[in-house]
């Protein structure tokens, strides 16, 4: 499958944004994260258009945890989207990119005082409350700055989405948000309403990630609107905003079929309208926080093939070929964490049939196989591999395991490539290490 602006050029090589990926690998080295600017912008626009057509009072926050750096933050700001942050670091990066503070919100299941202080001082749009202790912390910070803070109350809607259990958050047994069924959510709303330092604006939920249908979103919307009705009935307060989180899935494999943005928007706004009508509630602002569905398919990772070995197996077909790449677990931990699956294109042999089955292995001291049954042409050392759909939660979750260097990232579009994240250097690996004086002398030789 070719995604975004990917195409095969006359030399039989994979191009993205008009750039030959084999040339990119030569110029910038591998592993290399490549971001397709036109595709990222097109997804932002398509998402916004799909909802604007169906529900005018809507707002889209890009979930920055999926991929955030200064250049990506600038693109999201230019596209007019809002931004969801979930840590001091994400908030700091967004502000450093001059992302308009009023368009940022802050999440977190255990927010620390410095995060709250920064958010309040810089007057970001909303803070989403996640536990009782935090209500007081935010109120205290607001009082110290002498300005009320707008808050949402995050609730666990009690739905169990069909996805990997490590990325499912909407069920009742979760660390996130206030439980609706046991009355905690209602109590949190009461406390927020009672605090003069807080302005209660509405509720938030996030059911889970990489969802390939809308069933759990629809169930959660219904539960959330029931709560909105209960809030109005018992306190008289109206929820001005309902934030339904992110979660829409993407194509990791050609066989994956997430709902189109039109279908997704139709189902979400349909579920919201009918729940509101059931209770006679006015239309709140519909806010959401897509991360993966905006950026995943805009990202490709380039690797260089090294060692290739074929080993006997006990099961058919009797042998397996491992092609090792120059990255792995440290630049993409998702296969190990979530049994995530990917497809690959041999970038320098993109026009050849991908009719062999082989394992693409990382080079860490673990069984870090990136793809167990990849379809590829016959590979040789030196080939460039392009692993697709790596824009979300790859660079964002990269580590220095085995003291590997985190890769560079380039932004491609209109036949040009710009470096947006430099490759780490060996010096970066020891930059924060300290050697106490008593360890400096006396090494045995
Ligand atoms: N809003 C909240 C409050 C979230 O917790 C998340 C994701 C999102 C929005 C964005 O969800 P998305 O549209 O990207 O599905 N590292 C995992 C994904 C963890 C997602 C956590 N929360 C992965 O690599 O699959």
Short mmCIF file of C-alpha atoms and ligand atoms in Angstrom, two decimals:
data_model
loop_
_atom_site.label_atom_id
_atom_site.label_comp_id
_atom_site.label_asym_id
_atom_site.label_seq_id
_atom_site.Cartn_x
_atom_site.Cartn_y
_atom_site.Cartn_z
CA UNK A 1 0.00 0.00 0.00
CA UNK A 2 1.21 3.52 -0.79
CA UNK A 3 0.21 6.18 1.75
CA UNK A 4 -0.01 9.96 1.51
CA UNK A 5 2.35 11.30 -1.16
CA UNK A 6 4.28 8.02 -1.44
CA UNK A 7 4.89 6.87 -5.01
CA UNK A 8 7.32 4.73 -6.94
CA UNK A 9 9.54 6.83 -9.24
CA UNK A 10 11.01 6.02 -12.65
CA UNK A 11 14.11 4.49 -11.00
CA UNK A 12 11.85 2.04 -9.14
CA UNK A 13 12.51 3.80 -5.81
CA UNK A 14 10.06 4.94 -3.17
CA UNK A 15 9.46 8.69 -3.10
CA UNK A 16 7.76 10.69 -0.34
CA UNK A 17 6.90 14.36 -0.79
CA UNK A 18 8.76 14.25 -4.10
CA UNK A 19 11.98 13.12 -2.34
CA UNK A 20 13.74 9.90 -3.29
CA UNK A 21 13.93 7.93 -0.03
CA UNK A 22 17.20 6.22 -1.02
CA UNK A 23 18.76 9.67 -1.43
CA UNK A 24 17.28 10.73 1.93
CA UNK A 25 18.88 7.69 3.58
CA UNK A 26 22.23 8.60 2.01
CA UNK A 27 22.03 12.27 2.94
CA UNK A 28 20.69 12.00 6.49
CA UNK A 29 21.69 8.45 7.46
CA UNK A 30 19.48 5.73 8.88
CA UNK A 31 17.40 5.00 10.89
CA UNK A 32 15.56 8.09 9.71
CA UNK A 33 12.06 9.24 10.57
CA UNK A 34 10.41 10.86 7.54
CA UNK A 35 7.31 13.05 7.96
CA UNK A 36 5.12 13.70 4.92
CA UNK A 37 4.10 17.32 5.45
CA UNK A 38 1.32 17.36 2.84
CA UNK A 39 -0.23 14.23 4.33
CA UNK A 40 -0.12 15.59 7.88
CA UNK A 41 -1.71 18.87 6.78
CA UNK A 42 -4.29 17.05 4.65
CA UNK A 43 -5.33 14.86 7.60
CA UNK A 44 -5.72 17.93 9.84
CA UNK A 45 -7.88 19.63 7.23
CA UNK A 46 -9.95 16.55 6.45
CA UNK A 47 -10.62 15.92 10.14
CA UNK A 48 -11.70 19.51 10.69
CA UNK A 49 -13.85 19.56 7.54
CA UNK A 50 -15.60 16.27 8.35
CA UNK A 51 -16.78 17.68 11.69
CA UNK A 52 -17.37 21.29 10.61
CA UNK A 53 -19.81 20.00 7.98
CA UNK A 54 -21.83 18.08 10.56
CA UNK A 55 -21.50 19.88 13.89
CA UNK A 56 -20.46 23.53 13.76
CA UNK A 57 -19.58 23.86 17.46
CA UNK A 58 -16.50 21.67 17.37
CA UNK A 59 -12.82 21.88 18.25
CA UNK A 60 -9.98 19.54 17.40
CA UNK A 61 -6.96 19.17 19.64
CA UNK A 62 -4.01 17.28 18.18
CA UNK A 63 -2.86 14.79 20.87
CA UNK A 64 0.77 15.81 21.02
CA UNK A 65 1.85 12.61 22.78
CA UNK A 66 1.72 10.90 19.37
CA UNK A 67 4.55 13.05 17.97
CA UNK A 68 5.77 16.43 19.17
CA UNK A 69 8.68 18.64 18.29
CA UNK A 70 8.95 22.33 17.46
CA UNK A 71 8.28 21.90 13.73
CA UNK A 72 5.27 19.62 14.20
CA UNK A 73 3.86 22.05 16.77
CA UNK A 74 4.24 24.87 14.22
CA UNK A 75 2.39 22.86 11.56
CA UNK A 76 -0.48 22.09 13.95
CA UNK A 77 -0.66 25.76 14.95
CA UNK A 78 -0.70 26.85 11.30
CA UNK A 79 -3.50 24.40 10.57
CA UNK A 80 -5.58 26.11 13.25
CA UNK A 81 -5.95 23.06 15.47
CA UNK A 82 -5.72 23.08 19.26
CA UNK A 83 -3.22 20.97 21.19
CA UNK A 84 -3.56 18.35 23.90
CA UNK A 85 -0.58 18.04 26.25
CA UNK A 86 -0.10 15.58 29.08
CA UNK A 87 3.12 16.58 30.80
CA UNK A 88 5.38 19.48 31.66
CA UNK A 89 7.60 18.50 28.72
CA UNK A 90 4.80 18.52 26.15
CA UNK A 91 3.48 21.82 27.47
CA UNK A 92 6.99 23.32 27.52
CA UNK A 93 7.65 22.17 23.93
CA UNK A 94 4.34 23.60 22.73
CA UNK A 95 4.97 26.95 24.39
CA UNK A 96 8.56 27.00 23.09
CA UNK A 97 7.09 26.56 19.59
CA UNK A 98 4.93 29.62 20.32
CA UNK A 99 1.77 27.54 20.14
CA UNK A 100 -1.07 29.86 21.26
CA UNK A 101 -1.57 29.06 24.95
CA UNK A 102 -5.32 29.53 24.87
CA UNK A 103 -5.55 26.64 22.40
CA UNK A 104 -3.71 24.15 24.65
CA UNK A 105 -5.20 21.82 27.24
CA UNK A 106 -3.41 19.78 29.91
CA UNK A 107 -4.09 16.19 30.95
CA UNK A 108 -2.44 13.79 33.33
CA UNK A 109 -3.51 11.21 35.88
CA UNK A 110 -1.08 12.54 38.49
CA UNK A 111 -0.23 16.12 37.59
CA UNK A 112 2.70 17.60 39.41
CA UNK A 113 2.75 21.06 40.94
CA UNK A 114 5.18 22.54 38.33
CA UNK A 115 2.92 21.39 35.46
CA UNK A 116 -0.11 22.95 37.04
CA UNK A 117 1.78 26.14 37.85
CA UNK A 118 3.06 26.49 34.26
CA UNK A 119 -0.39 25.81 32.83
CA UNK A 120 -2.08 28.37 35.07
CA UNK A 121 0.64 31.01 34.68
CA UNK A 122 0.62 30.75 30.89
CA UNK A 123 -3.21 30.79 30.82
CA UNK A 124 -3.75 27.67 28.76
CA UNK A 125 -7.28 26.86 27.60
CA UNK A 126 -8.28 24.05 29.96
CA UNK A 127 -6.92 21.76 32.62
CA UNK A 128 -8.63 18.38 32.77
CA UNK A 129 -9.12 17.24 36.37
CA UNK A 130 -8.35 13.57 36.97
CA UNK A 131 -8.45 13.00 40.74
CA UNK A 132 -9.76 14.66 43.90
CA UNK A 133 -6.38 15.84 45.23
CA UNK A 134 -5.73 17.67 42.01
CA UNK A 135 -8.92 19.76 42.28
CA UNK A 136 -7.40 21.50 45.29
CA UNK A 137 -3.95 21.80 43.65
CA UNK A 138 -5.41 23.53 40.60
CA UNK A 139 -7.64 25.75 42.72
CA UNK A 140 -4.63 26.77 44.85
CA UNK A 141 -2.54 27.58 41.77
CA UNK A 142 -5.43 29.59 40.32
CA UNK A 143 -5.87 31.51 43.57
CA UNK A 144 -2.11 32.23 43.71
CA UNK A 145 -2.24 33.68 40.19
CA UNK A 146 -5.49 35.46 41.04
CA UNK A 147 -7.31 34.20 38.00
CA UNK A 148 -9.97 31.50 37.63
CA UNK A 149 -8.97 28.45 35.64
CA UNK A 150 -11.25 26.66 33.19
CA UNK A 151 -11.50 22.97 33.94
CA UNK A 152 -13.02 19.81 32.51
CA UNK A 153 -13.69 16.75 34.64
CA UNK A 154 -12.36 13.53 33.14
CA UNK A 155 -14.68 10.58 33.57
CA UNK A 156 -14.33 6.85 33.00
CA UNK A 157 -17.44 6.07 30.96
CA UNK A 158 -17.33 2.34 31.75
CA UNK A 159 -16.95 1.02 28.20
CA UNK A 160 -14.45 -1.64 27.21
CA UNK A 161 -13.10 -0.96 23.71
CA UNK A 162 -11.90 -3.60 21.28
CA UNK A 163 -8.18 -2.89 21.30
CA UNK A 164 -4.98 -4.00 23.02
CA UNK A 165 -5.56 -3.83 26.79
CA UNK A 166 -2.52 -1.58 27.27
CA UNK A 167 -4.13 1.17 25.18
CA UNK A 168 -7.66 0.83 26.49
CA UNK A 169 -8.70 3.45 29.07
CA UNK A 170 -12.50 3.84 29.03
CA UNK A 171 -13.34 0.81 31.18
CA UNK A 172 -14.42 1.28 34.82
CA UNK A 173 -11.28 -0.43 36.20
CA UNK A 174 -8.78 2.23 35.11
CA UNK A 175 -6.41 4.70 36.71
CA UNK A 176 -7.85 7.49 34.53
CA UNK A 177 -10.61 9.89 35.48
CA UNK A 178 -13.55 9.72 37.87
CA UNK A 179 -15.90 6.75 37.85
CA UNK A 180 -19.43 7.63 36.75
CA UNK A 181 -21.22 4.64 38.30
CA UNK A 182 -19.99 5.02 41.88
CA UNK A 183 -20.82 8.74 41.99
CA UNK A 184 -17.20 9.99 41.97
CA UNK A 185 -17.69 11.90 38.72
CA UNK A 186 -20.72 13.75 40.09
CA UNK A 187 -18.83 14.55 43.29
CA UNK A 188 -15.87 15.92 41.30
CA UNK A 189 -18.20 18.16 39.31
CA UNK A 190 -19.80 19.42 42.56
CA UNK A 191 -16.39 20.29 44.00
CA UNK A 192 -15.29 22.04 40.82
CA UNK A 193 -18.52 24.06 40.77
CA UNK A 194 -18.09 24.97 44.41
CA UNK A 195 -14.58 26.35 43.96
CA UNK A 196 -14.48 30.10 43.19
CA UNK A 197 -11.04 29.62 41.63
CA UNK A 198 -12.31 27.14 39.03
CA UNK A 199 -14.67 27.55 36.11
CA UNK A 200 -16.30 24.22 35.34
CA UNK A 201 -16.76 23.92 31.56
CA UNK A 202 -17.70 20.30 30.99
CA UNK A 203 -16.54 16.73 30.86
CA UNK A 204 -13.92 14.67 29.11
CA UNK A 205 -13.33 11.00 28.36
CA UNK A 206 -10.95 8.94 26.24
CA UNK A 207 -11.99 5.34 25.58
CA UNK A 208 -8.87 3.88 23.98
CA UNK A 209 -6.63 3.94 20.97
CA UNK A 210 -6.37 2.32 17.51
CA UNK A 211 -10.13 1.67 17.39
CA UNK A 212 -11.36 0.34 14.06
CA UNK A 213 -15.07 0.96 14.73
CA UNK A 214 -17.10 3.60 16.55
CA UNK A 215 -19.05 1.34 18.94
CA UNK A 216 -17.27 2.30 22.14
CA UNK A 217 -17.25 6.00 21.28
CA UNK A 218 -21.01 5.86 20.73
CA UNK A 219 -21.58 4.05 24.04
CA UNK A 220 -19.31 6.48 25.90
CA UNK A 221 -21.05 9.52 24.38
CA UNK A 222 -24.36 8.17 25.56
CA UNK A 223 -23.01 7.63 29.12
CA UNK A 224 -21.39 11.08 29.15
CA UNK A 225 -24.57 12.83 28.01
CA UNK A 226 -26.55 10.95 30.70
CA UNK A 227 -24.07 12.42 33.19
CA UNK A 228 -24.50 15.90 31.68
CA UNK A 229 -28.25 15.55 32.23
CA UNK A 230 -27.68 14.44 35.82
CA UNK A 231 -25.39 17.44 36.39
CA UNK A 232 -28.06 19.80 35.11
CA UNK A 233 -30.79 18.13 37.16
CA UNK A 234 -28.88 18.12 40.44
CA UNK A 235 -26.82 21.34 40.21
CA UNK A 236 -28.46 23.38 37.47
CA UNK A 237 -25.07 23.66 35.71
CA UNK A 238 -24.77 23.17 31.95
CA UNK A 239 -21.76 21.48 30.39
CA UNK A 240 -20.51 23.85 27.72
CA UNK A 241 -18.05 21.32 26.38
CA UNK A 242 -17.87 17.57 25.85
CA UNK A 243 -14.40 16.31 25.00
CA UNK A 244 -14.44 12.76 23.60
CA UNK A 245 -10.66 12.18 23.48
CA UNK A 246 -9.00 10.47 20.53
CA UNK A 247 -8.79 6.87 19.44
CA UNK A 248 -9.61 6.56 15.73
CA UNK A 249 -7.47 3.80 14.23
CA UNK A 250 -5.19 3.87 11.18
CA UNK A 251 -3.90 1.52 8.48
CA UNK A 252 -0.87 -0.37 9.70
CA UNK A 253 -1.66 -3.14 7.21
CA UNK A 254 -3.38 -2.96 3.83
CA UNK A 255 -6.12 -5.13 5.36
CA UNK A 256 -6.90 -2.62 8.14
CA UNK A 257 -10.04 -0.66 7.42
CA UNK A 258 -10.65 2.13 9.91
CA UNK A 259 -13.82 4.12 9.32
CA UNK A 260 -13.32 7.05 6.95
CA UNK A 261 -13.33 10.49 8.57
CA UNK A 262 -16.77 11.12 7.06
CA UNK A 263 -18.21 7.90 8.52
CA UNK A 264 -16.52 8.57 11.84
CA UNK A 265 -17.86 12.13 12.02
CA UNK A 266 -21.33 11.02 10.94
CA UNK A 267 -21.54 8.34 13.66
CA UNK A 268 -20.05 10.51 16.43
CA UNK A 269 -22.22 13.54 15.74
CA UNK A 270 -25.27 11.31 15.20
CA UNK A 271 -24.73 9.62 18.58
CA UNK A 272 -24.23 12.99 20.25
CA UNK A 273 -27.31 14.59 18.71
CA UNK A 274 -29.57 11.70 19.63
CA UNK A 275 -28.27 11.56 23.23
CA UNK A 276 -28.78 15.33 23.60
CA UNK A 277 -32.29 15.07 22.18
CA UNK A 278 -33.12 12.27 24.63
CA UNK A 279 -32.46 14.66 27.52
CA UNK A 280 -33.44 17.95 25.87
CA UNK A 281 -29.94 19.34 26.38
CA UNK A 282 -28.43 22.17 24.31
CA UNK A 283 -25.47 21.44 22.01
CA UNK A 284 -22.14 21.65 23.84
CA UNK A 285 -18.87 22.31 22.04
CA UNK A 286 -17.70 18.92 20.77
CA UNK A 287 -13.96 18.73 21.45
CA UNK A 288 -11.73 15.83 20.52
CA UNK A 289 -8.11 14.79 20.66
CA UNK A 290 -6.96 12.66 17.72
CA UNK A 291 -3.28 11.81 17.75
CA UNK A 292 -2.58 8.66 15.77
CA UNK A 293 -5.21 9.31 13.09
CA UNK A 294 -3.59 12.65 12.21
CA UNK A 295 0.06 11.70 12.18
CA UNK A 296 0.60 7.92 11.95
CA UNK A 297 0.20 7.49 8.20
CA UNK A 298 2.29 10.62 7.57
CA UNK A 299 5.34 8.89 9.05
CA UNK A 300 7.75 6.37 7.52
CA UNK A 301 10.98 5.06 9.02
CA UNK A 302 13.94 4.31 6.76
CA UNK A 303 16.46 1.65 7.75
CA UNK A 304 19.46 0.00 6.12
CA UNK A 305 19.57 -3.78 5.84
CA UNK A 306 22.64 -5.47 7.37
CA UNK A 307 23.02 -9.10 8.40
CA UNK A 308 20.76 -11.63 6.72
CA UNK A 309 20.46 -15.19 7.96
CA UNK A 310 18.21 -18.13 7.31
CA UNK A 311 17.59 -20.52 10.18
CA UNK A 312 15.77 -23.86 10.34
CA UNK A 313 12.36 -23.85 12.06
CA UNK A 314 10.40 -26.77 13.49
CA UNK A 315 7.24 -25.74 11.68
CA UNK A 316 6.47 -25.21 8.00
CA UNK A 317 7.98 -23.88 5.78
CA UNK A 318 11.01 -25.26 7.61
CA UNK A 319 13.14 -22.13 7.64
CA UNK A 320 12.91 -18.45 8.39
CA UNK A 321 14.99 -15.64 6.96
CA UNK A 322 15.86 -12.76 9.28
CA UNK A 323 16.92 -9.48 7.67
CA UNK A 324 18.45 -7.25 10.32
CA UNK A 325 18.06 -3.50 10.19
CA UNK A 326 20.13 -0.77 11.84
CA UNK A 327 17.43 0.13 14.39
CA UNK A 328 14.62 -1.66 16.20
CA UNK A 329 13.27 -1.58 19.73
CA UNK A 330 14.84 1.80 20.57
CA UNK A 331 13.20 3.66 17.67
CA UNK A 332 9.98 1.61 17.61
CA UNK A 333 9.01 -0.25 20.80
CA UNK A 334 5.41 -0.85 19.67
CA UNK A 335 5.75 -4.46 18.42
CA UNK A 336 7.11 -5.53 21.82
CA UNK A 337 4.69 -3.45 23.85
CA UNK A 338 1.45 -3.96 21.96
CA UNK A 339 2.21 -6.72 19.42
CA UNK A 340 1.88 -3.97 16.83
CA UNK A 341 2.10 -4.89 13.15
CA UNK A 342 3.64 -3.03 10.20
CA UNK A 343 4.26 -3.28 6.47
CA UNK A 344 7.48 -2.53 4.69
CA UNK A 345 8.55 -1.36 1.23
CA UNK A 346 12.06 -2.05 -0.06
CA UNK A 347 12.77 1.57 -0.96
CA UNK A 348 15.44 0.84 -3.57
CA UNK A 349 13.46 -2.08 -5.06
CA UNK A 350 9.99 -0.60 -4.74
CA UNK A 351 8.98 -1.68 -8.24
CA UNK A 352 9.80 -5.36 -7.63
CA UNK A 353 7.18 -7.81 -6.46
CA UNK A 354 7.18 -8.06 -2.66
CA UNK A 355 6.61 -11.81 -2.85
CA UNK A 356 9.03 -13.20 -0.25
CA UNK A 357 8.11 -13.65 3.40
CA UNK A 358 10.78 -12.82 5.94
CA UNK A 359 11.31 -11.40 9.41
CA UNK A 360 12.61 -7.85 9.78
CA UNK A 361 14.72 -7.92 12.94
CA UNK A 362 16.07 -5.08 15.02
CA UNK A 363 19.66 -5.13 16.25
CA UNK A 364 19.14 -4.85 19.99
CA UNK A 365 20.19 -7.49 22.48
CA UNK A 366 16.65 -8.85 22.57
CA UNK A 367 14.33 -10.60 20.16
CA UNK A 368 13.23 -7.24 18.80
CA UNK A 369 11.59 -8.41 15.62
CA UNK A 370 9.83 -5.44 14.04
CA UNK A 371 7.79 -7.50 11.55
CA UNK A 372 7.55 -11.30 11.78
CA UNK A 373 6.03 -11.99 8.37
CA UNK A 374 6.99 -9.08 6.16
CA UNK A 375 6.39 -9.24 2.42
CA UNK A 376 9.46 -7.99 0.57
CA UNK A 377 11.56 -8.76 -2.49
CA UNK A 378 14.81 -10.65 -2.03
CA UNK A 379 16.94 -8.45 0.21
CA UNK A 380 20.68 -7.83 0.34
CA UNK A 381 22.85 -5.93 2.81
CA UNK A 382 22.73 -2.24 1.96
CA UNK A 383 19.10 -2.21 0.83
CA UNK A 384 16.95 0.62 2.20
CA UNK A 385 13.75 -0.45 3.94
CA UNK A 386 10.80 1.86 4.49
CA UNK A 387 8.55 0.81 7.38
CA UNK A 388 5.20 2.52 6.99
CA UNK A 389 2.71 4.16 9.35
CA UNK A 390 5.34 5.04 11.94
CA UNK A 391 4.37 8.69 12.49
CA UNK A 392 2.60 8.11 15.81
CA UNK A 393 4.15 6.78 19.02
CA UNK A 394 7.48 5.87 17.41
CA UNK A 395 9.78 8.88 17.81
CA UNK A 396 7.58 9.81 20.77
CA UNK A 397 8.43 6.55 22.54
CA UNK A 398 12.02 6.15 21.36
CA UNK A 399 14.72 5.34 23.91
CA UNK A 400 18.49 4.96 24.12
CA UNK A 401 18.31 1.25 24.94
CA UNK A 402 21.69 -0.42 24.31
CA UNK A 403 22.95 3.17 24.12
CA UNK A 404 21.58 3.55 20.61
CA UNK A 405 21.32 7.09 19.28
CA UNK A 406 17.82 8.41 18.72
CA UNK A 407 17.31 8.93 14.95
CA UNK A 408 17.02 12.17 13.04
CA UNK A 409 13.69 13.31 11.59
CA UNK A 410 13.12 15.05 8.26
CA UNK A 411 10.06 16.87 7.00
CA UNK A 412 9.48 16.26 3.30
CA UNK A 413 7.22 18.06 0.85
CA UNK A 414 7.30 19.78 -2.52
CA UNK A 415 10.51 17.93 -3.50
CA UNK A 416 12.50 19.18 -0.52
CA UNK A 417 13.60 17.71 2.78
CA UNK A 418 14.32 19.69 5.93
CA UNK A 419 15.90 18.34 9.07
CA UNK A 420 13.49 18.90 11.99
CA UNK A 421 15.20 16.75 14.64
CA UNK A 422 18.95 16.16 14.61
CA UNK A 423 20.35 12.68 15.14
CA UNK A 424 21.76 12.24 18.62
CA UNK A 425 25.53 12.02 18.98
CA UNK A 426 27.56 9.72 21.24
CA UNK A 427 28.26 12.76 23.45
CA UNK A 428 24.50 13.04 24.09
CA UNK A 429 24.60 9.58 25.64
CA UNK A 430 26.80 10.68 28.54
CA UNK A 431 25.75 14.32 28.74
CA UNK A 432 23.85 13.87 31.98
CA UNK A 433 26.16 11.31 33.61
CA UNK A 434 28.14 12.45 36.66
CA UNK A 435 31.18 10.74 38.13
CA UNK A 436 31.67 11.32 41.88
CA UNK A 437 35.26 12.34 42.76
CA UNK A 438 35.83 9.10 44.69
CA UNK A 439 35.31 7.12 41.47
CA UNK A 440 37.68 9.20 39.38
CA UNK A 441 40.95 7.72 40.54
CA UNK A 442 42.27 4.26 41.21
CA UNK A 443 41.00 2.13 38.34
CA UNK A 444 42.70 -1.25 38.21
CA UNK A 445 44.56 -1.83 35.04
N1 LIG B 1 -6.53 11.96 24.50
C1 LIG B 1 -6.12 11.28 25.60
C2 LIG B 1 -6.55 11.73 26.91
C3 LIG B 1 -5.28 10.17 25.46
O1 LIG B 1 -4.89 9.51 26.54
C4 LIG B 1 -4.86 9.78 24.16
C5 LIG B 1 -3.96 8.64 23.99
C6 LIG B 1 -5.29 10.53 23.06
C7 LIG B 1 -6.13 11.60 23.27
C8 LIG B 1 -4.87 10.23 21.65
O2 LIG B 1 -5.29 8.97 21.22
P1 LIG B 1 -5.09 8.53 19.70
O3 LIG B 1 -6.01 9.38 18.83
O4 LIG B 1 -3.67 8.74 19.34
O5 LIG B 1 -5.49 7.11 19.70
N2 LIG B 1 1.51 4.41 22.95
C9 LIG B 1 0.31 3.76 22.46
C10 LIG B 1 -0.87 4.68 22.41
C11 LIG B 1 -1.21 5.27 23.77
C12 LIG B 1 -2.32 6.27 23.66
C13 LIG B 1 -2.53 6.94 24.96
N3 LIG B 1 -3.49 7.98 24.96
C14 LIG B 1 0.59 3.16 21.09
O6 LIG B 1 1.73 3.24 20.62
O7 LIG B 1 -0.29 2.55 20.49
#
